[in-house]
């Protein structure tokens, strides 16, 4: 079972409705120390505004990396830690109270501080430099007014140790259940987190046998909230030289490459968290739980969370409960439900850093032996021609005869985890004979086509993931591919076929032709849209009216078609779609199309609206909460949602009465890398690398993004210097 969210702490002064934060005061001795550190770091900004950070030591590089991130978008750096510290309600109000409670339950400050205290010297240096880089930025930029955090602590990264959006797992427990258990009858609204975000990521690895140059190629294509990760390079004289995407506020390249190898992570549905039904007994006003026929005292913990109301911070204290299985999160059928999970660990942070310095395949495998990555699959390629795939990494050993997607019996040690599986036991594949690997948040049993790992050889909880239409698309394309170059892998990665409609549209056409006869008034109303869909090739494009009709219509159909992430024993998206198409009645297909046609007519005066006219990209300001406006400048986008099978994902929505859809999630940082004697790479970022609307790099990649045109990556220092716009030490 599975799921995700976040927390932070310092001082905040509210006057009326405004938040006033004061820049931190640093003693002269500390200023001198930070200035000396800054002199050991050089930041070179290239002609796309991308920071290339050079330091003598790894710690120097981290200092410069965080300083550069803050220059580009401090508010996103800060917000990620406000969330991870469980303090969103202090700035967003009481609707975030239970989000904060969940985070405070799952991520323990005390444990993070203890881990920092006990960290290996090399890691502690990096953690100190993380804090130094941000704090020096705030000292040098008094004009920057933090919402809350005027000083960053070196233990903060130990709250958030893996880099993934889905870095918090709660099995299938919801925020509403948490509120019901701990909130009782209070009337607080709450912000329910998205349980099944319908996007994902794509990763492809191509072996030398399938490339024109004889070098391995890696395609890195995360699908995230726009502007969630910038592009950056970090170098040191201690063997660090990593390029790629970093999640704002973290100090390691999350998806990227060095001169030896590259790594792409896709979100995994591997079972990393389980829930238990507890037997609770009250005796003498004390609470116990039963375990192996013994009564054990339940552990209680007071958690106080402040929320903003009418310009003031109001404290609310919760008494929370824990058993040996984990924290109590809900009540179902009268039983308290506990959660066992692993939502932060020092090993995870170590692994996140160590892999970026891998010199070869063995190094990378050694990093995975830490068994600490709870949320990612990995697609890998290197300069020796190896390609590899691992499905998950942190996988507890359990009783293989139980369905771990269900609620477990919490009263017995028989349902306890029995350690962790070694990577060699998990679903993986190295150097398949077909010469390619792919994962699109889909089953690992199609990762190499017919050469994929066999499901019968693995325990179900290792890979409950089902197939989806991006996975089908990727296998179709890569099975035919050969003589790959960077441009060819990019072209294939930008295949916009919406494969789900190969199943749904024929069902619609058949139902229409069978049930809607020419004498029916509905025939005249829908025959033209039906004809457009009948003649469609299922590819999304800016000029396609069929894409508009199909996309809008599909969202009106049975929601089961949108279910991508599944548990053991459930049908996957492809199976559900096929079943729906076979059994759907006229009432389940045709009125939905009629509704869409009428909605388009009402909004635009015609149903014949090209997809690019409806589906737009707009970046008008640097706010974290994106706001869109039909009257402001925007660009047409031909890509579609990952949900229907589009590989270059573009998730858009209507907002606040807009007539048009605006993108907010999907292709963000995309990169293709070839591992030859010298690295060759091309990349693209949604909008631009800066979060400052006044910067020319705020949206200088927008036209490239619209057209799917990539820029050359400047990996080597001589190339960076030839294209340098700025060269400076932090603070200058």
XYZ file of C-alpha atoms in Angstrom:
732
model
C 0.000 0.000 0.000
C 1.067 3.601 -0.665
C 0.866 7.561 -0.753
C 2.413 11.297 -0.260
C 3.103 14.989 1.428
C 5.266 17.490 3.918
C 6.957 20.245 7.164
C 9.306 23.379 9.118
C 10.125 25.685 12.174
C 11.363 29.215 13.094
C 9.899 32.597 13.906
C 7.064 34.499 12.329
C 5.383 37.771 13.299
C 1.874 38.516 12.086
C 0.467 42.049 12.128
C -3.091 42.244 10.827
C -3.247 40.118 7.699
C 0.366 40.567 6.724
C 3.414 38.499 7.554
C 6.539 40.427 8.391
C 9.811 38.539 8.476
C 13.161 40.061 9.272
C 16.385 39.113 7.559
C 18.590 37.110 9.846
C 21.330 38.785 11.831
C 24.716 37.123 11.513
C 27.684 37.843 13.733
C 30.823 39.260 12.112
C 32.774 36.073 12.776
C 30.128 34.072 10.945
C 30.094 36.556 8.061
C 33.855 36.195 7.626
C 33.528 32.396 7.635
C 30.799 32.452 4.983
C 32.689 34.943 2.844
C 35.718 32.641 2.862
C 33.494 29.735 1.809
C 32.042 31.805 -0.995
C 35.507 32.551 -2.364
C 36.063 28.815 -2.845
C 33.016 28.608 -5.127
C 32.531 29.914 -8.648
C 29.136 30.084 -10.329
C 29.015 30.432 -14.105
C 25.642 31.282 -15.617
C 25.338 30.186 -19.232
C 23.254 31.780 -21.958
C 20.112 30.027 -20.684
C 20.677 31.206 -17.114
C 21.654 27.724 -15.964
C 24.069 27.691 -13.038
C 27.275 25.666 -13.391
C 28.767 25.490 -9.900
C 32.472 24.799 -9.327
C 33.940 24.175 -5.872
C 37.131 22.777 -4.444
C 35.266 20.283 -2.274
C 31.880 18.616 -2.484
C 30.775 20.806 0.408
C 31.841 23.925 -1.527
C 29.774 22.769 -4.486
C 26.719 22.245 -2.274
C 27.167 25.744 -0.824
C 27.162 27.222 -4.334
C 24.338 24.990 -5.510
C 21.964 26.168 -2.785
C 23.024 29.776 -3.218
C 22.269 29.544 -6.941
C 18.902 27.884 -6.298
C 17.931 30.717 -3.981
C 18.937 33.257 -6.626
C 16.633 31.526 -9.093
C 13.602 30.926 -6.869
C 13.977 31.327 -3.120
C 10.238 31.186 -2.508
C 10.049 27.634 -3.858
C 13.064 26.597 -1.790
C 11.407 28.007 1.310
C 7.943 26.605 0.581
C 9.255 23.064 0.192
C 10.629 23.224 3.734
C 7.608 24.992 5.194
C 5.660 22.027 3.882
C 8.137 19.428 5.122
C 8.139 21.036 8.556
C 4.358 20.752 8.710
C 3.741 24.492 8.946
C 1.610 25.221 5.895
C -1.376 26.134 8.070
C 0.624 29.028 9.513
C 0.546 30.758 6.155
C -2.402 29.137 4.355
C -4.887 28.813 7.184
C -6.718 26.060 8.987
C -7.712 24.167 5.837
C -4.120 22.857 5.903
C -4.215 21.869 9.578
C -4.604 18.142 8.926
C -2.050 18.152 6.135
C 0.402 19.520 8.676
C -0.697 16.961 11.248
C -0.083 14.140 8.792
C 3.382 15.435 8.029
C 4.262 15.899 11.686
C 3.108 12.338 12.374
C 5.123 10.881 9.516
C 8.274 12.982 9.787
C 9.829 13.358 13.208
C 11.956 16.463 13.879
C 13.720 14.783 16.747
C 14.801 11.862 14.578
C 16.090 14.258 11.908
C 18.103 16.195 14.483
C 19.521 12.981 15.948
C 20.484 11.775 12.469
C 22.307 15.055 11.858
C 24.170 14.686 15.142
C 25.194 11.126 14.225
C 25.878 11.742 10.530
C 29.177 10.643 9.027
C 31.644 13.545 8.763
C 31.340 13.718 4.950
C 27.537 13.983 5.142
C 27.591 16.489 7.977
C 29.838 18.738 5.865
C 27.274 18.655 3.048
C 24.406 19.384 5.445
C 26.289 22.314 6.948
C 27.036 23.678 3.493
C 23.384 23.332 2.513
C 22.401 25.600 5.402
C 25.363 27.941 4.872
C 24.506 28.469 1.212
C 20.909 29.471 1.917
C 21.703 31.558 4.987
C 24.466 33.405 3.150
C 22.003 34.165 0.353
C 19.534 35.634 2.854
C 22.307 37.698 4.445
C 23.404 39.071 1.066
C 19.834 39.723 -0.092
C 17.984 41.645 2.627
C 15.410 42.621 -0.008
C 14.206 38.999 -0.018
C 11.468 38.652 2.595
C 10.890 35.041 3.622
C 7.346 34.015 4.408
C 8.580 32.270 7.536
C 12.072 30.836 7.461
C 14.698 33.441 8.216
C 17.319 30.847 9.081
C 17.806 27.343 7.695
C 19.122 24.538 9.870
C 21.526 21.835 8.624
C 19.129 19.059 9.702
C 16.331 20.254 7.405
C 17.364 17.995 4.467
C 16.929 15.001 6.778
C 13.195 15.715 6.756
C 13.035 15.078 3.025
C 15.551 12.532 1.948
C 14.666 11.246 -1.482
C 13.667 14.062 -3.858
C 10.515 12.563 -5.291
C 7.156 14.294 -5.350
C 5.705 11.122 -3.876
C 8.224 10.968 -1.062
C 5.615 10.279 1.622
C 3.733 6.977 1.665
C 0.513 6.404 3.625
C -0.794 3.245 1.925
C -4.416 3.960 0.987
C -5.145 6.117 4.038
C -6.604 9.520 3.235
C -6.339 12.921 4.840
C -10.100 12.860 5.441
C -9.708 9.695 7.540
C -6.970 11.367 9.569
C -9.247 14.353 10.162
C -12.137 12.104 11.170
C -9.975 10.297 13.709
C -8.133 13.233 15.275
C -10.535 16.041 14.434
C -13.683 14.481 15.800
C -16.627 16.805 15.312
C -14.667 19.979 14.562
C -15.995 21.858 11.569
C -12.625 22.640 10.010
C -12.465 22.355 6.274
C -9.420 20.525 5.007
C -7.385 20.310 1.833
C -7.554 16.737 0.531
C -4.367 15.691 -1.166
C -4.484 14.219 -4.643
C -4.455 10.476 -4.056
C -3.802 9.306 -7.596
C -2.054 12.033 -9.585
C -2.635 11.026 -13.181
C 0.652 11.919 -14.751
C 3.921 10.164 -14.069
C 7.297 10.040 -15.815
C 9.022 8.292 -18.696
C 12.504 6.817 -18.779
C 14.155 5.118 -21.786
C 17.594 3.499 -22.037
C 19.006 2.462 -25.421
C 21.885 -0.008 -25.689
C 24.813 0.465 -28.117
C 23.344 -2.181 -30.447
C 20.437 0.165 -31.172
C 22.285 3.481 -31.521
C 23.954 4.997 -34.581
C 27.161 5.780 -32.647
C 27.449 2.543 -30.688
C 27.095 4.488 -27.413
C 24.323 4.036 -24.848
C 21.632 6.732 -24.710
C 19.406 7.703 -21.770
C 16.138 9.642 -22.093
C 15.180 11.507 -18.915
C 11.548 12.641 -18.926
C 10.020 13.358 -15.514
C 6.443 14.600 -15.395
C 6.081 17.008 -12.487
C 4.358 20.209 -11.513
C 5.811 22.928 -13.722
C 8.779 24.758 -12.185
C 9.191 22.027 -9.542
C 12.848 21.438 -10.450
C 15.462 23.687 -12.098
C 18.381 22.580 -14.262
C 21.862 22.839 -12.752
C 25.397 21.423 -12.831
C 27.623 20.871 -9.781
C 31.368 20.165 -9.840
C 34.118 19.679 -7.286
C 37.741 18.618 -7.209
C 36.613 15.590 -5.167
C 35.091 13.760 -8.128
C 31.670 15.408 -8.350
C 30.446 16.426 -11.805
C 26.689 15.969 -12.025
C 24.181 17.650 -14.332
C 20.411 17.489 -14.257
C 17.302 18.414 -12.313
C 17.332 19.239 -8.609
C 14.215 19.590 -6.477
C 14.166 23.105 -5.042
C 16.019 23.146 -1.736
C 17.800 19.812 -2.058
C 21.523 19.361 -2.562
C 21.727 16.403 -4.948
C 20.916 15.953 -8.629
C 17.724 13.937 -8.549
C 17.463 12.961 -12.230
C 20.521 13.429 -14.378
C 23.993 12.210 -15.271
C 27.704 12.525 -14.729
C 30.535 11.750 -17.171
C 30.169 8.019 -16.463
C 26.471 7.219 -16.154
C 22.952 8.564 -15.925
C 19.847 7.827 -13.870
C 16.173 8.487 -14.493
C 13.589 7.902 -11.770
C 9.945 7.105 -12.369
C 7.400 7.014 -9.558
C 6.861 3.489 -8.309
C 3.801 1.701 -6.971
C 5.897 -0.870 -5.120
C 4.313 -1.628 -1.743
C 6.432 0.292 0.774
C 3.793 1.053 3.425
C 1.215 -1.166 5.113
C -1.778 -0.650 7.372
C -2.864 -2.694 10.380
C -6.106 -3.142 12.305
C -5.330 -2.801 16.006
C -7.230 -4.327 18.915
C -7.571 -1.488 21.414
C -8.453 -2.066 25.060
C -9.002 0.584 27.741
C -8.188 -0.293 31.358
C -8.188 2.155 34.236
C -8.482 5.037 31.789
C -5.311 3.907 30.026
C -5.136 2.696 26.435
C -3.554 -0.611 25.490
C -3.303 -2.676 22.324
C -3.065 -6.426 21.966
C 0.039 -7.953 20.410
C 0.925 -11.654 20.466
C -1.655 -12.211 23.235
C -0.095 -9.502 25.420
C -1.432 -6.073 26.293
C 1.006 -3.282 25.513
C 0.628 0.359 26.488
C -0.095 2.589 23.528
C 2.383 5.431 23.110
C 0.951 8.939 23.166
C 2.511 12.051 21.721
C 1.276 15.639 21.945
C 1.594 17.621 18.708
C 0.728 21.320 18.604
C 0.092 22.926 15.243
C -0.552 26.614 14.674
C -2.933 27.845 12.013
C -3.584 31.321 10.653
C -6.975 32.864 11.314
C -7.850 36.540 11.064
C -4.190 37.504 11.071
C -3.374 35.557 14.235
C -1.752 32.205 14.894
C -4.092 29.878 16.764
C -2.589 26.763 18.394
C -4.350 23.402 18.263
C -2.946 20.475 20.230
C -3.562 16.863 19.266
C -2.961 13.759 21.340
C -1.665 11.230 18.824
C -1.180 7.494 19.222
C 1.402 4.910 18.200
C 1.698 1.123 18.392
C 4.679 -1.029 17.502
C 3.246 -1.169 13.989
C 3.313 2.590 13.631
C 1.178 5.682 14.035
C -2.614 5.551 14.304
C -4.095 7.236 11.230
C -7.766 6.250 11.017
C -10.655 4.166 12.267
C -12.363 1.611 10.038
C -15.238 -0.647 11.027
C -14.660 0.352 14.624
C -10.962 -0.583 14.630
C -8.026 1.774 14.962
C -5.800 1.637 11.888
C -2.035 2.057 12.170
C 0.496 2.755 9.432
C 3.929 1.198 9.032
C 6.083 3.200 6.623
C 9.543 4.622 6.014
C 9.102 8.248 5.040
C 12.541 9.621 5.791
C 15.903 8.128 6.606
C 19.534 9.148 6.672
C 20.359 6.174 4.451
C 18.002 7.530 1.814
C 19.777 10.889 1.805
C 23.171 9.170 1.654
C 22.017 7.094 -1.295
C 20.635 10.159 -3.076
C 24.086 11.758 -2.918
C 26.314 8.708 -3.439
C 24.705 7.681 -6.721
C 25.521 11.062 -8.284
C 29.245 10.243 -7.939
C 29.049 6.734 -9.413
C 32.030 5.994 -11.641
C 30.594 2.836 -13.167
C 27.840 0.223 -13.076
C 29.255 -1.442 -9.954
C 29.290 1.872 -8.084
C 25.670 2.503 -8.953
C 24.645 -1.000 -7.861
C 26.531 -0.481 -4.615
C 24.507 2.676 -3.935
C 21.317 0.694 -4.441
C 22.461 -1.814 -1.861
C 21.624 0.798 0.781
C 17.994 -0.233 0.068
C 16.686 3.177 1.065
C 14.806 4.626 -1.921
C 11.114 4.201 -1.116
C 9.435 5.899 -4.057
C 11.382 5.363 -7.271
C 12.076 3.001 -10.093
C 15.396 3.574 -11.873
C 16.308 3.542 -15.563
C 20.092 3.570 -16.022
C 22.710 3.832 -18.789
C 26.501 4.304 -18.784
C 29.591 4.896 -20.893
C 30.474 1.191 -20.979
C 27.273 0.446 -22.844
C 25.291 -0.938 -19.907
C 21.577 -0.294 -19.569
C 19.571 -1.399 -16.533
C 16.241 -1.134 -14.742
C 15.276 -1.624 -11.101
C 11.655 -1.601 -9.937
C 11.722 0.084 -6.556
C 14.501 -0.280 -4.000
C 13.201 -0.203 -0.427
C 11.005 -3.327 -0.317
C 10.183 -4.990 3.018
C 10.205 -8.790 3.224
C 6.735 -10.067 4.115
C 4.638 -13.207 4.189
C 4.193 -13.896 0.469
C 0.900 -15.707 1.077
C -0.887 -12.535 2.203
C -2.352 -9.783 0.040
C -0.547 -6.763 1.443
C -2.894 -4.347 -0.294
C -5.409 -5.297 2.403
C -5.571 -4.237 6.054
C -3.283 -6.530 8.045
C -3.933 -8.067 11.459
C -2.028 -5.850 13.886
C -2.304 -8.223 16.836
C 0.334 -10.713 15.687
C 4.038 -10.689 14.879
C 3.233 -12.890 11.870
C 2.400 -9.747 9.897
C 5.601 -7.913 10.766
C 8.204 -6.967 8.173
C 11.161 -9.375 8.132
C 13.899 -7.051 6.943
C 14.436 -5.732 3.399
C 14.854 -7.493 0.079
C 18.261 -7.214 -1.524
C 18.203 -5.472 -4.936
C 19.116 -8.796 -6.548
C 15.796 -10.214 -5.294
C 13.652 -7.368 -6.606
C 12.298 -6.948 -10.135
C 15.221 -5.820 -12.301
C 16.838 -6.408 -15.665
C 20.331 -5.698 -17.037
C 21.344 -5.399 -20.695
C 18.383 -7.165 -22.352
C 18.981 -8.613 -25.822
C 16.314 -6.391 -27.398
C 18.587 -3.393 -26.717
C 16.168 -1.041 -24.955
C 14.368 -0.465 -21.665
C 11.404 1.715 -20.788
C 9.265 2.580 -17.814
C 6.313 4.947 -17.815
C 5.035 4.318 -14.272
C 3.806 1.039 -15.671
C 4.334 -2.619 -14.963
C 7.953 -3.811 -14.998
C 6.749 -6.861 -16.868
C 6.750 -4.869 -20.119
C 9.955 -2.914 -19.448
C 11.837 -4.728 -22.257
C 8.959 -5.989 -24.362
C 9.072 -9.764 -24.750
C 12.416 -9.825 -22.907
C 10.934 -8.343 -19.731
C 11.138 -9.971 -16.304
C 8.442 -12.596 -15.795
C 5.722 -11.843 -13.281
C 5.615 -15.447 -12.075
C 9.163 -15.110 -10.719
C 8.317 -12.338 -8.235
C 6.144 -11.758 -5.184
C 3.052 -9.611 -6.001
C 3.864 -6.852 -3.492
C 7.115 -6.184 -5.379
C 5.254 -4.872 -8.416
C 1.494 -4.381 -8.136
C 1.757 -1.787 -10.909
C -0.444 -2.364 -13.948
C -0.040 -1.447 -17.602
C -1.012 1.995 -18.862
C -1.266 3.590 -22.281
C 2.073 5.379 -22.107
C 3.698 2.024 -21.460
C 1.918 0.568 -24.471
C 3.049 3.521 -26.580
C 6.673 3.217 -25.447
C 6.877 -0.508 -26.198
C 5.299 0.045 -29.618
C 7.788 2.758 -30.556
C 10.978 1.289 -29.094
C 10.276 -2.156 -30.551
C 10.592 -0.636 -34.024
C 13.477 1.723 -33.307
C 17.077 1.453 -34.483
C 20.064 3.704 -35.230
C 19.134 5.978 -32.358
C 20.684 9.413 -32.026
C 19.819 12.133 -29.540
C 17.430 13.664 -32.050
C 15.748 10.346 -32.778
C 15.184 9.467 -29.123
C 13.723 12.946 -28.603
C 11.428 12.445 -31.598
C 10.236 9.118 -30.216
C 9.879 10.622 -26.747
C 7.583 13.222 -28.289
C 5.205 10.700 -29.849
C 1.740 12.133 -29.128
C -0.400 9.095 -29.891
C -3.311 8.864 -27.464
C -3.521 5.093 -27.500
C -6.520 4.805 -25.211
C -8.699 6.126 -28.019
C -7.805 3.185 -30.217
C -10.112 1.325 -27.816
C -12.677 3.983 -26.901
C -13.419 5.678 -30.226
C -14.422 2.471 -32.069
C -16.825 1.727 -29.194
C -18.351 5.189 -29.592
C -18.646 4.876 -33.377
C -20.240 1.440 -33.154
C -22.748 2.613 -30.549
C -23.658 5.685 -32.596
C -24.089 3.801 -35.844
C -26.145 1.083 -34.150
C -28.405 3.282 -32.013
C -28.637 6.762 -33.559
C -30.525 6.482 -36.835
C -30.765 9.324 -39.402
C -34.307 10.211 -38.355
C -33.154 10.827 -34.786
C -32.511 14.597 -34.194
C -29.343 13.579 -32.345
C -27.969 12.114 -35.581
C -27.870 15.511 -37.263
C -26.358 17.102 -34.170
C -23.517 14.584 -33.803
C -22.810 13.084 -37.228
C -20.106 15.653 -38.047
C -18.228 15.286 -34.739
C -18.561 11.506 -35.055
C -17.110 11.657 -38.556
C -14.177 13.765 -37.357
C -13.419 11.204 -34.657
C -13.876 8.289 -37.066
C -11.270 9.742 -39.428
C -8.782 10.625 -36.687
C -5.377 8.910 -36.455
C -5.323 9.216 -32.613
C -2.375 11.634 -32.559
C -2.664 14.863 -30.583
C -1.631 18.052 -32.374
C -2.256 21.786 -32.209
C -4.516 21.749 -35.293
C -6.529 18.657 -34.373
C -10.239 19.177 -33.665
C -10.554 15.445 -32.949
C -8.066 15.773 -30.072
C -10.285 18.414 -28.481
C -13.413 16.295 -28.851
C -11.766 13.091 -27.625
C -9.983 14.644 -24.650
C -13.028 16.508 -23.354
C -15.323 13.511 -23.973
C -13.075 10.997 -22.198
C -13.108 13.049 -18.985
C -16.911 12.643 -18.961
C -16.733 8.845 -19.089
C -16.487 6.345 -16.239
C -13.765 7.537 -13.785
C -12.373 3.998 -13.699
C -10.644 4.841 -16.990
C -8.513 7.382 -15.125
C -7.281 4.932 -12.480
C -3.612 4.257 -13.227
C -2.071 3.232 -9.901
C -3.517 -0.024 -8.640
C -3.134 -2.491 -5.793
C -2.613 -6.224 -5.957
C -5.595 -8.004 -7.515
C -7.093 -4.924 -9.182
C -7.532 -4.496 -12.932
C -5.171 -1.998 -14.539
C -6.083 0.948 -16.748
C -5.775 -1.022 -19.970
C -7.935 -3.892 -18.683
C -10.561 -1.478 -17.347
C -10.658 0.414 -20.631
C -11.099 -2.742 -22.694
C -13.833 -3.943 -20.350
C -15.602 -0.588 -20.487
C -15.457 -0.455 -24.293
C -16.966 -3.951 -24.511
C -19.852 -3.321 -22.151
C -20.599 0.422 -22.389
C -24.160 1.271 -23.282
C -25.352 4.079 -25.511
C -26.126 6.085 -22.369
C -22.520 5.748 -21.210
C -21.028 7.048 -24.469
C -23.204 9.315 -26.589
C -24.775 11.843 -24.166
C -21.245 12.662 -22.995
C -20.221 13.610 -26.528
C -23.367 15.669 -26.944
C -22.533 17.538 -23.743
C -19.030 18.342 -24.983
C -20.271 19.566 -28.359
C -22.767 21.880 -26.646
C -20.195 23.155 -24.154
C -17.778 24.064 -26.947
C -20.559 25.809 -28.873
C -21.501 27.799 -25.779
C -17.936 28.902 -25.076
C -16.611 29.437 -28.588
C -19.646 29.525 -30.885
C -18.480 26.323 -32.580
C -17.515 22.787 -31.622
C -14.742 22.776 -34.243
C -12.001 24.013 -31.921
C -8.403 22.937 -32.700
C -6.644 21.456 -29.703
C -3.969 24.164 -29.628
C -6.616 26.851 -29.412
C -7.985 25.227 -26.260
C -4.799 23.770 -24.735
C -2.398 26.558 -23.704
C 0.914 27.285 -21.980
C 1.051 30.475 -19.938
C 3.635 31.845 -17.529
C 2.825 35.363 -16.395
C 4.330 35.517 -12.902
C 6.520 33.573 -10.536
C 3.824 32.611 -8.036
C 3.828 29.063 -6.708
C 0.052 28.826 -7.002
C -0.439 29.259 -10.729
C -3.189 31.599 -11.903
C -4.280 31.726 -15.536
C -6.085 34.340 -17.590
C -7.631 34.027 -21.047
C -6.780 37.651 -21.858
C -3.050 37.276 -21.142
C -0.482 36.001 -23.621
C -0.296 32.220 -23.998
C 1.012 29.618 -26.429
C -0.799 26.722 -28.132
C 0.376 23.244 -27.085
C -0.189 20.142 -29.180
C 0.692 17.564 -26.509
C -1.982 15.766 -24.525
C -2.310 14.287 -21.081
C -0.247 11.271 -20.058
C -3.492 9.705 -18.905
C -4.601 8.933 -22.458
C -1.138 7.713 -23.532
C 0.699 10.845 -24.672
C 4.422 10.378 -23.988
C 5.246 14.122 -23.839
C 2.786 14.688 -21.022
C 0.886 17.941 -20.751
C -1.795 18.068 -18.071
C -4.030 21.113 -18.386
C -7.193 22.281 -16.684
C -9.769 25.035 -16.631
C -9.381 27.542 -13.826
C -11.618 30.204 -12.318
C -13.986 30.345 -15.252
C -11.374 30.331 -18.017
C -12.634 29.186 -21.399
C -9.296 27.607 -22.213
C -7.262 24.875 -20.561
C -3.847 25.801 -19.112
C -0.967 23.435 -18.439
C 0.445 23.014 -14.963
C 1.934 19.503 -14.877
C 3.773 17.149 -17.215
C 6.986 17.512 -19.221
C 9.160 19.816 -17.158
C 12.899 19.059 -17.316
C 13.551 16.710 -20.248
C 17.015 15.536 -21.273
C 18.599 13.094 -23.734
C 22.170 11.970 -23.003
C 24.678 9.978 -25.061
C 27.531 8.318 -23.160
C 30.505 8.281 -25.513
C 34.136 9.277 -25.059
C 32.654 12.693 -24.340
C 29.158 13.404 -23.071
C 26.647 14.749 -25.575
C 23.292 15.912 -24.277
C 20.278 18.046 -25.126
C 17.695 19.379 -22.692
C 14.517 21.398 -22.358
C 12.792 23.063 -19.411
C 9.215 24.303 -19.119
C 9.294 28.086 -19.429
C 12.766 28.886 -18.165
C 15.230 28.336 -15.339
C 14.470 31.464 -13.311
C 11.416 32.058 -11.144
C 11.882 35.828 -11.415
C 9.526 37.399 -14.001
C 12.048 40.215 -14.479
C 14.739 37.764 -15.600
C 15.167 37.112 -19.309
C 15.435 33.440 -18.333
C 11.944 33.400 -16.835
C 10.363 32.182 -20.061
C 13.152 32.135 -22.637
C 12.526 28.419 -23.281
C 8.771 28.811 -23.799
C 8.841 28.719 -27.605
C 11.250 25.784 -27.498
C 8.885 24.069 -25.085
C 5.929 24.685 -27.355
C 7.735 23.172 -30.328
C 9.584 20.405 -28.491
C 12.941 21.821 -29.589
C 15.870 21.048 -27.299
C 18.960 23.126 -26.515
C 22.512 21.753 -26.318
C 23.679 20.937 -22.803
C 26.946 22.630 -21.857
C 28.626 19.922 -19.800
C 32.327 20.727 -20.180
C 33.802 23.811 -18.559
C 35.373 25.109 -21.745
C 31.943 25.101 -23.425
C 30.322 26.709 -20.407
C 32.888 29.515 -20.397
C 32.401 30.146 -24.124
C 28.697 30.687 -23.477
C 28.965 32.411 -20.116
C 26.754 35.374 -19.258
C 28.015 35.764 -15.684
C 30.919 34.428 -13.656
C 31.006 35.212 -9.949
C 31.506 34.018 -6.397
C 28.358 33.731 -4.259
C 27.570 37.096 -2.739
C 29.157 39.164 -5.466
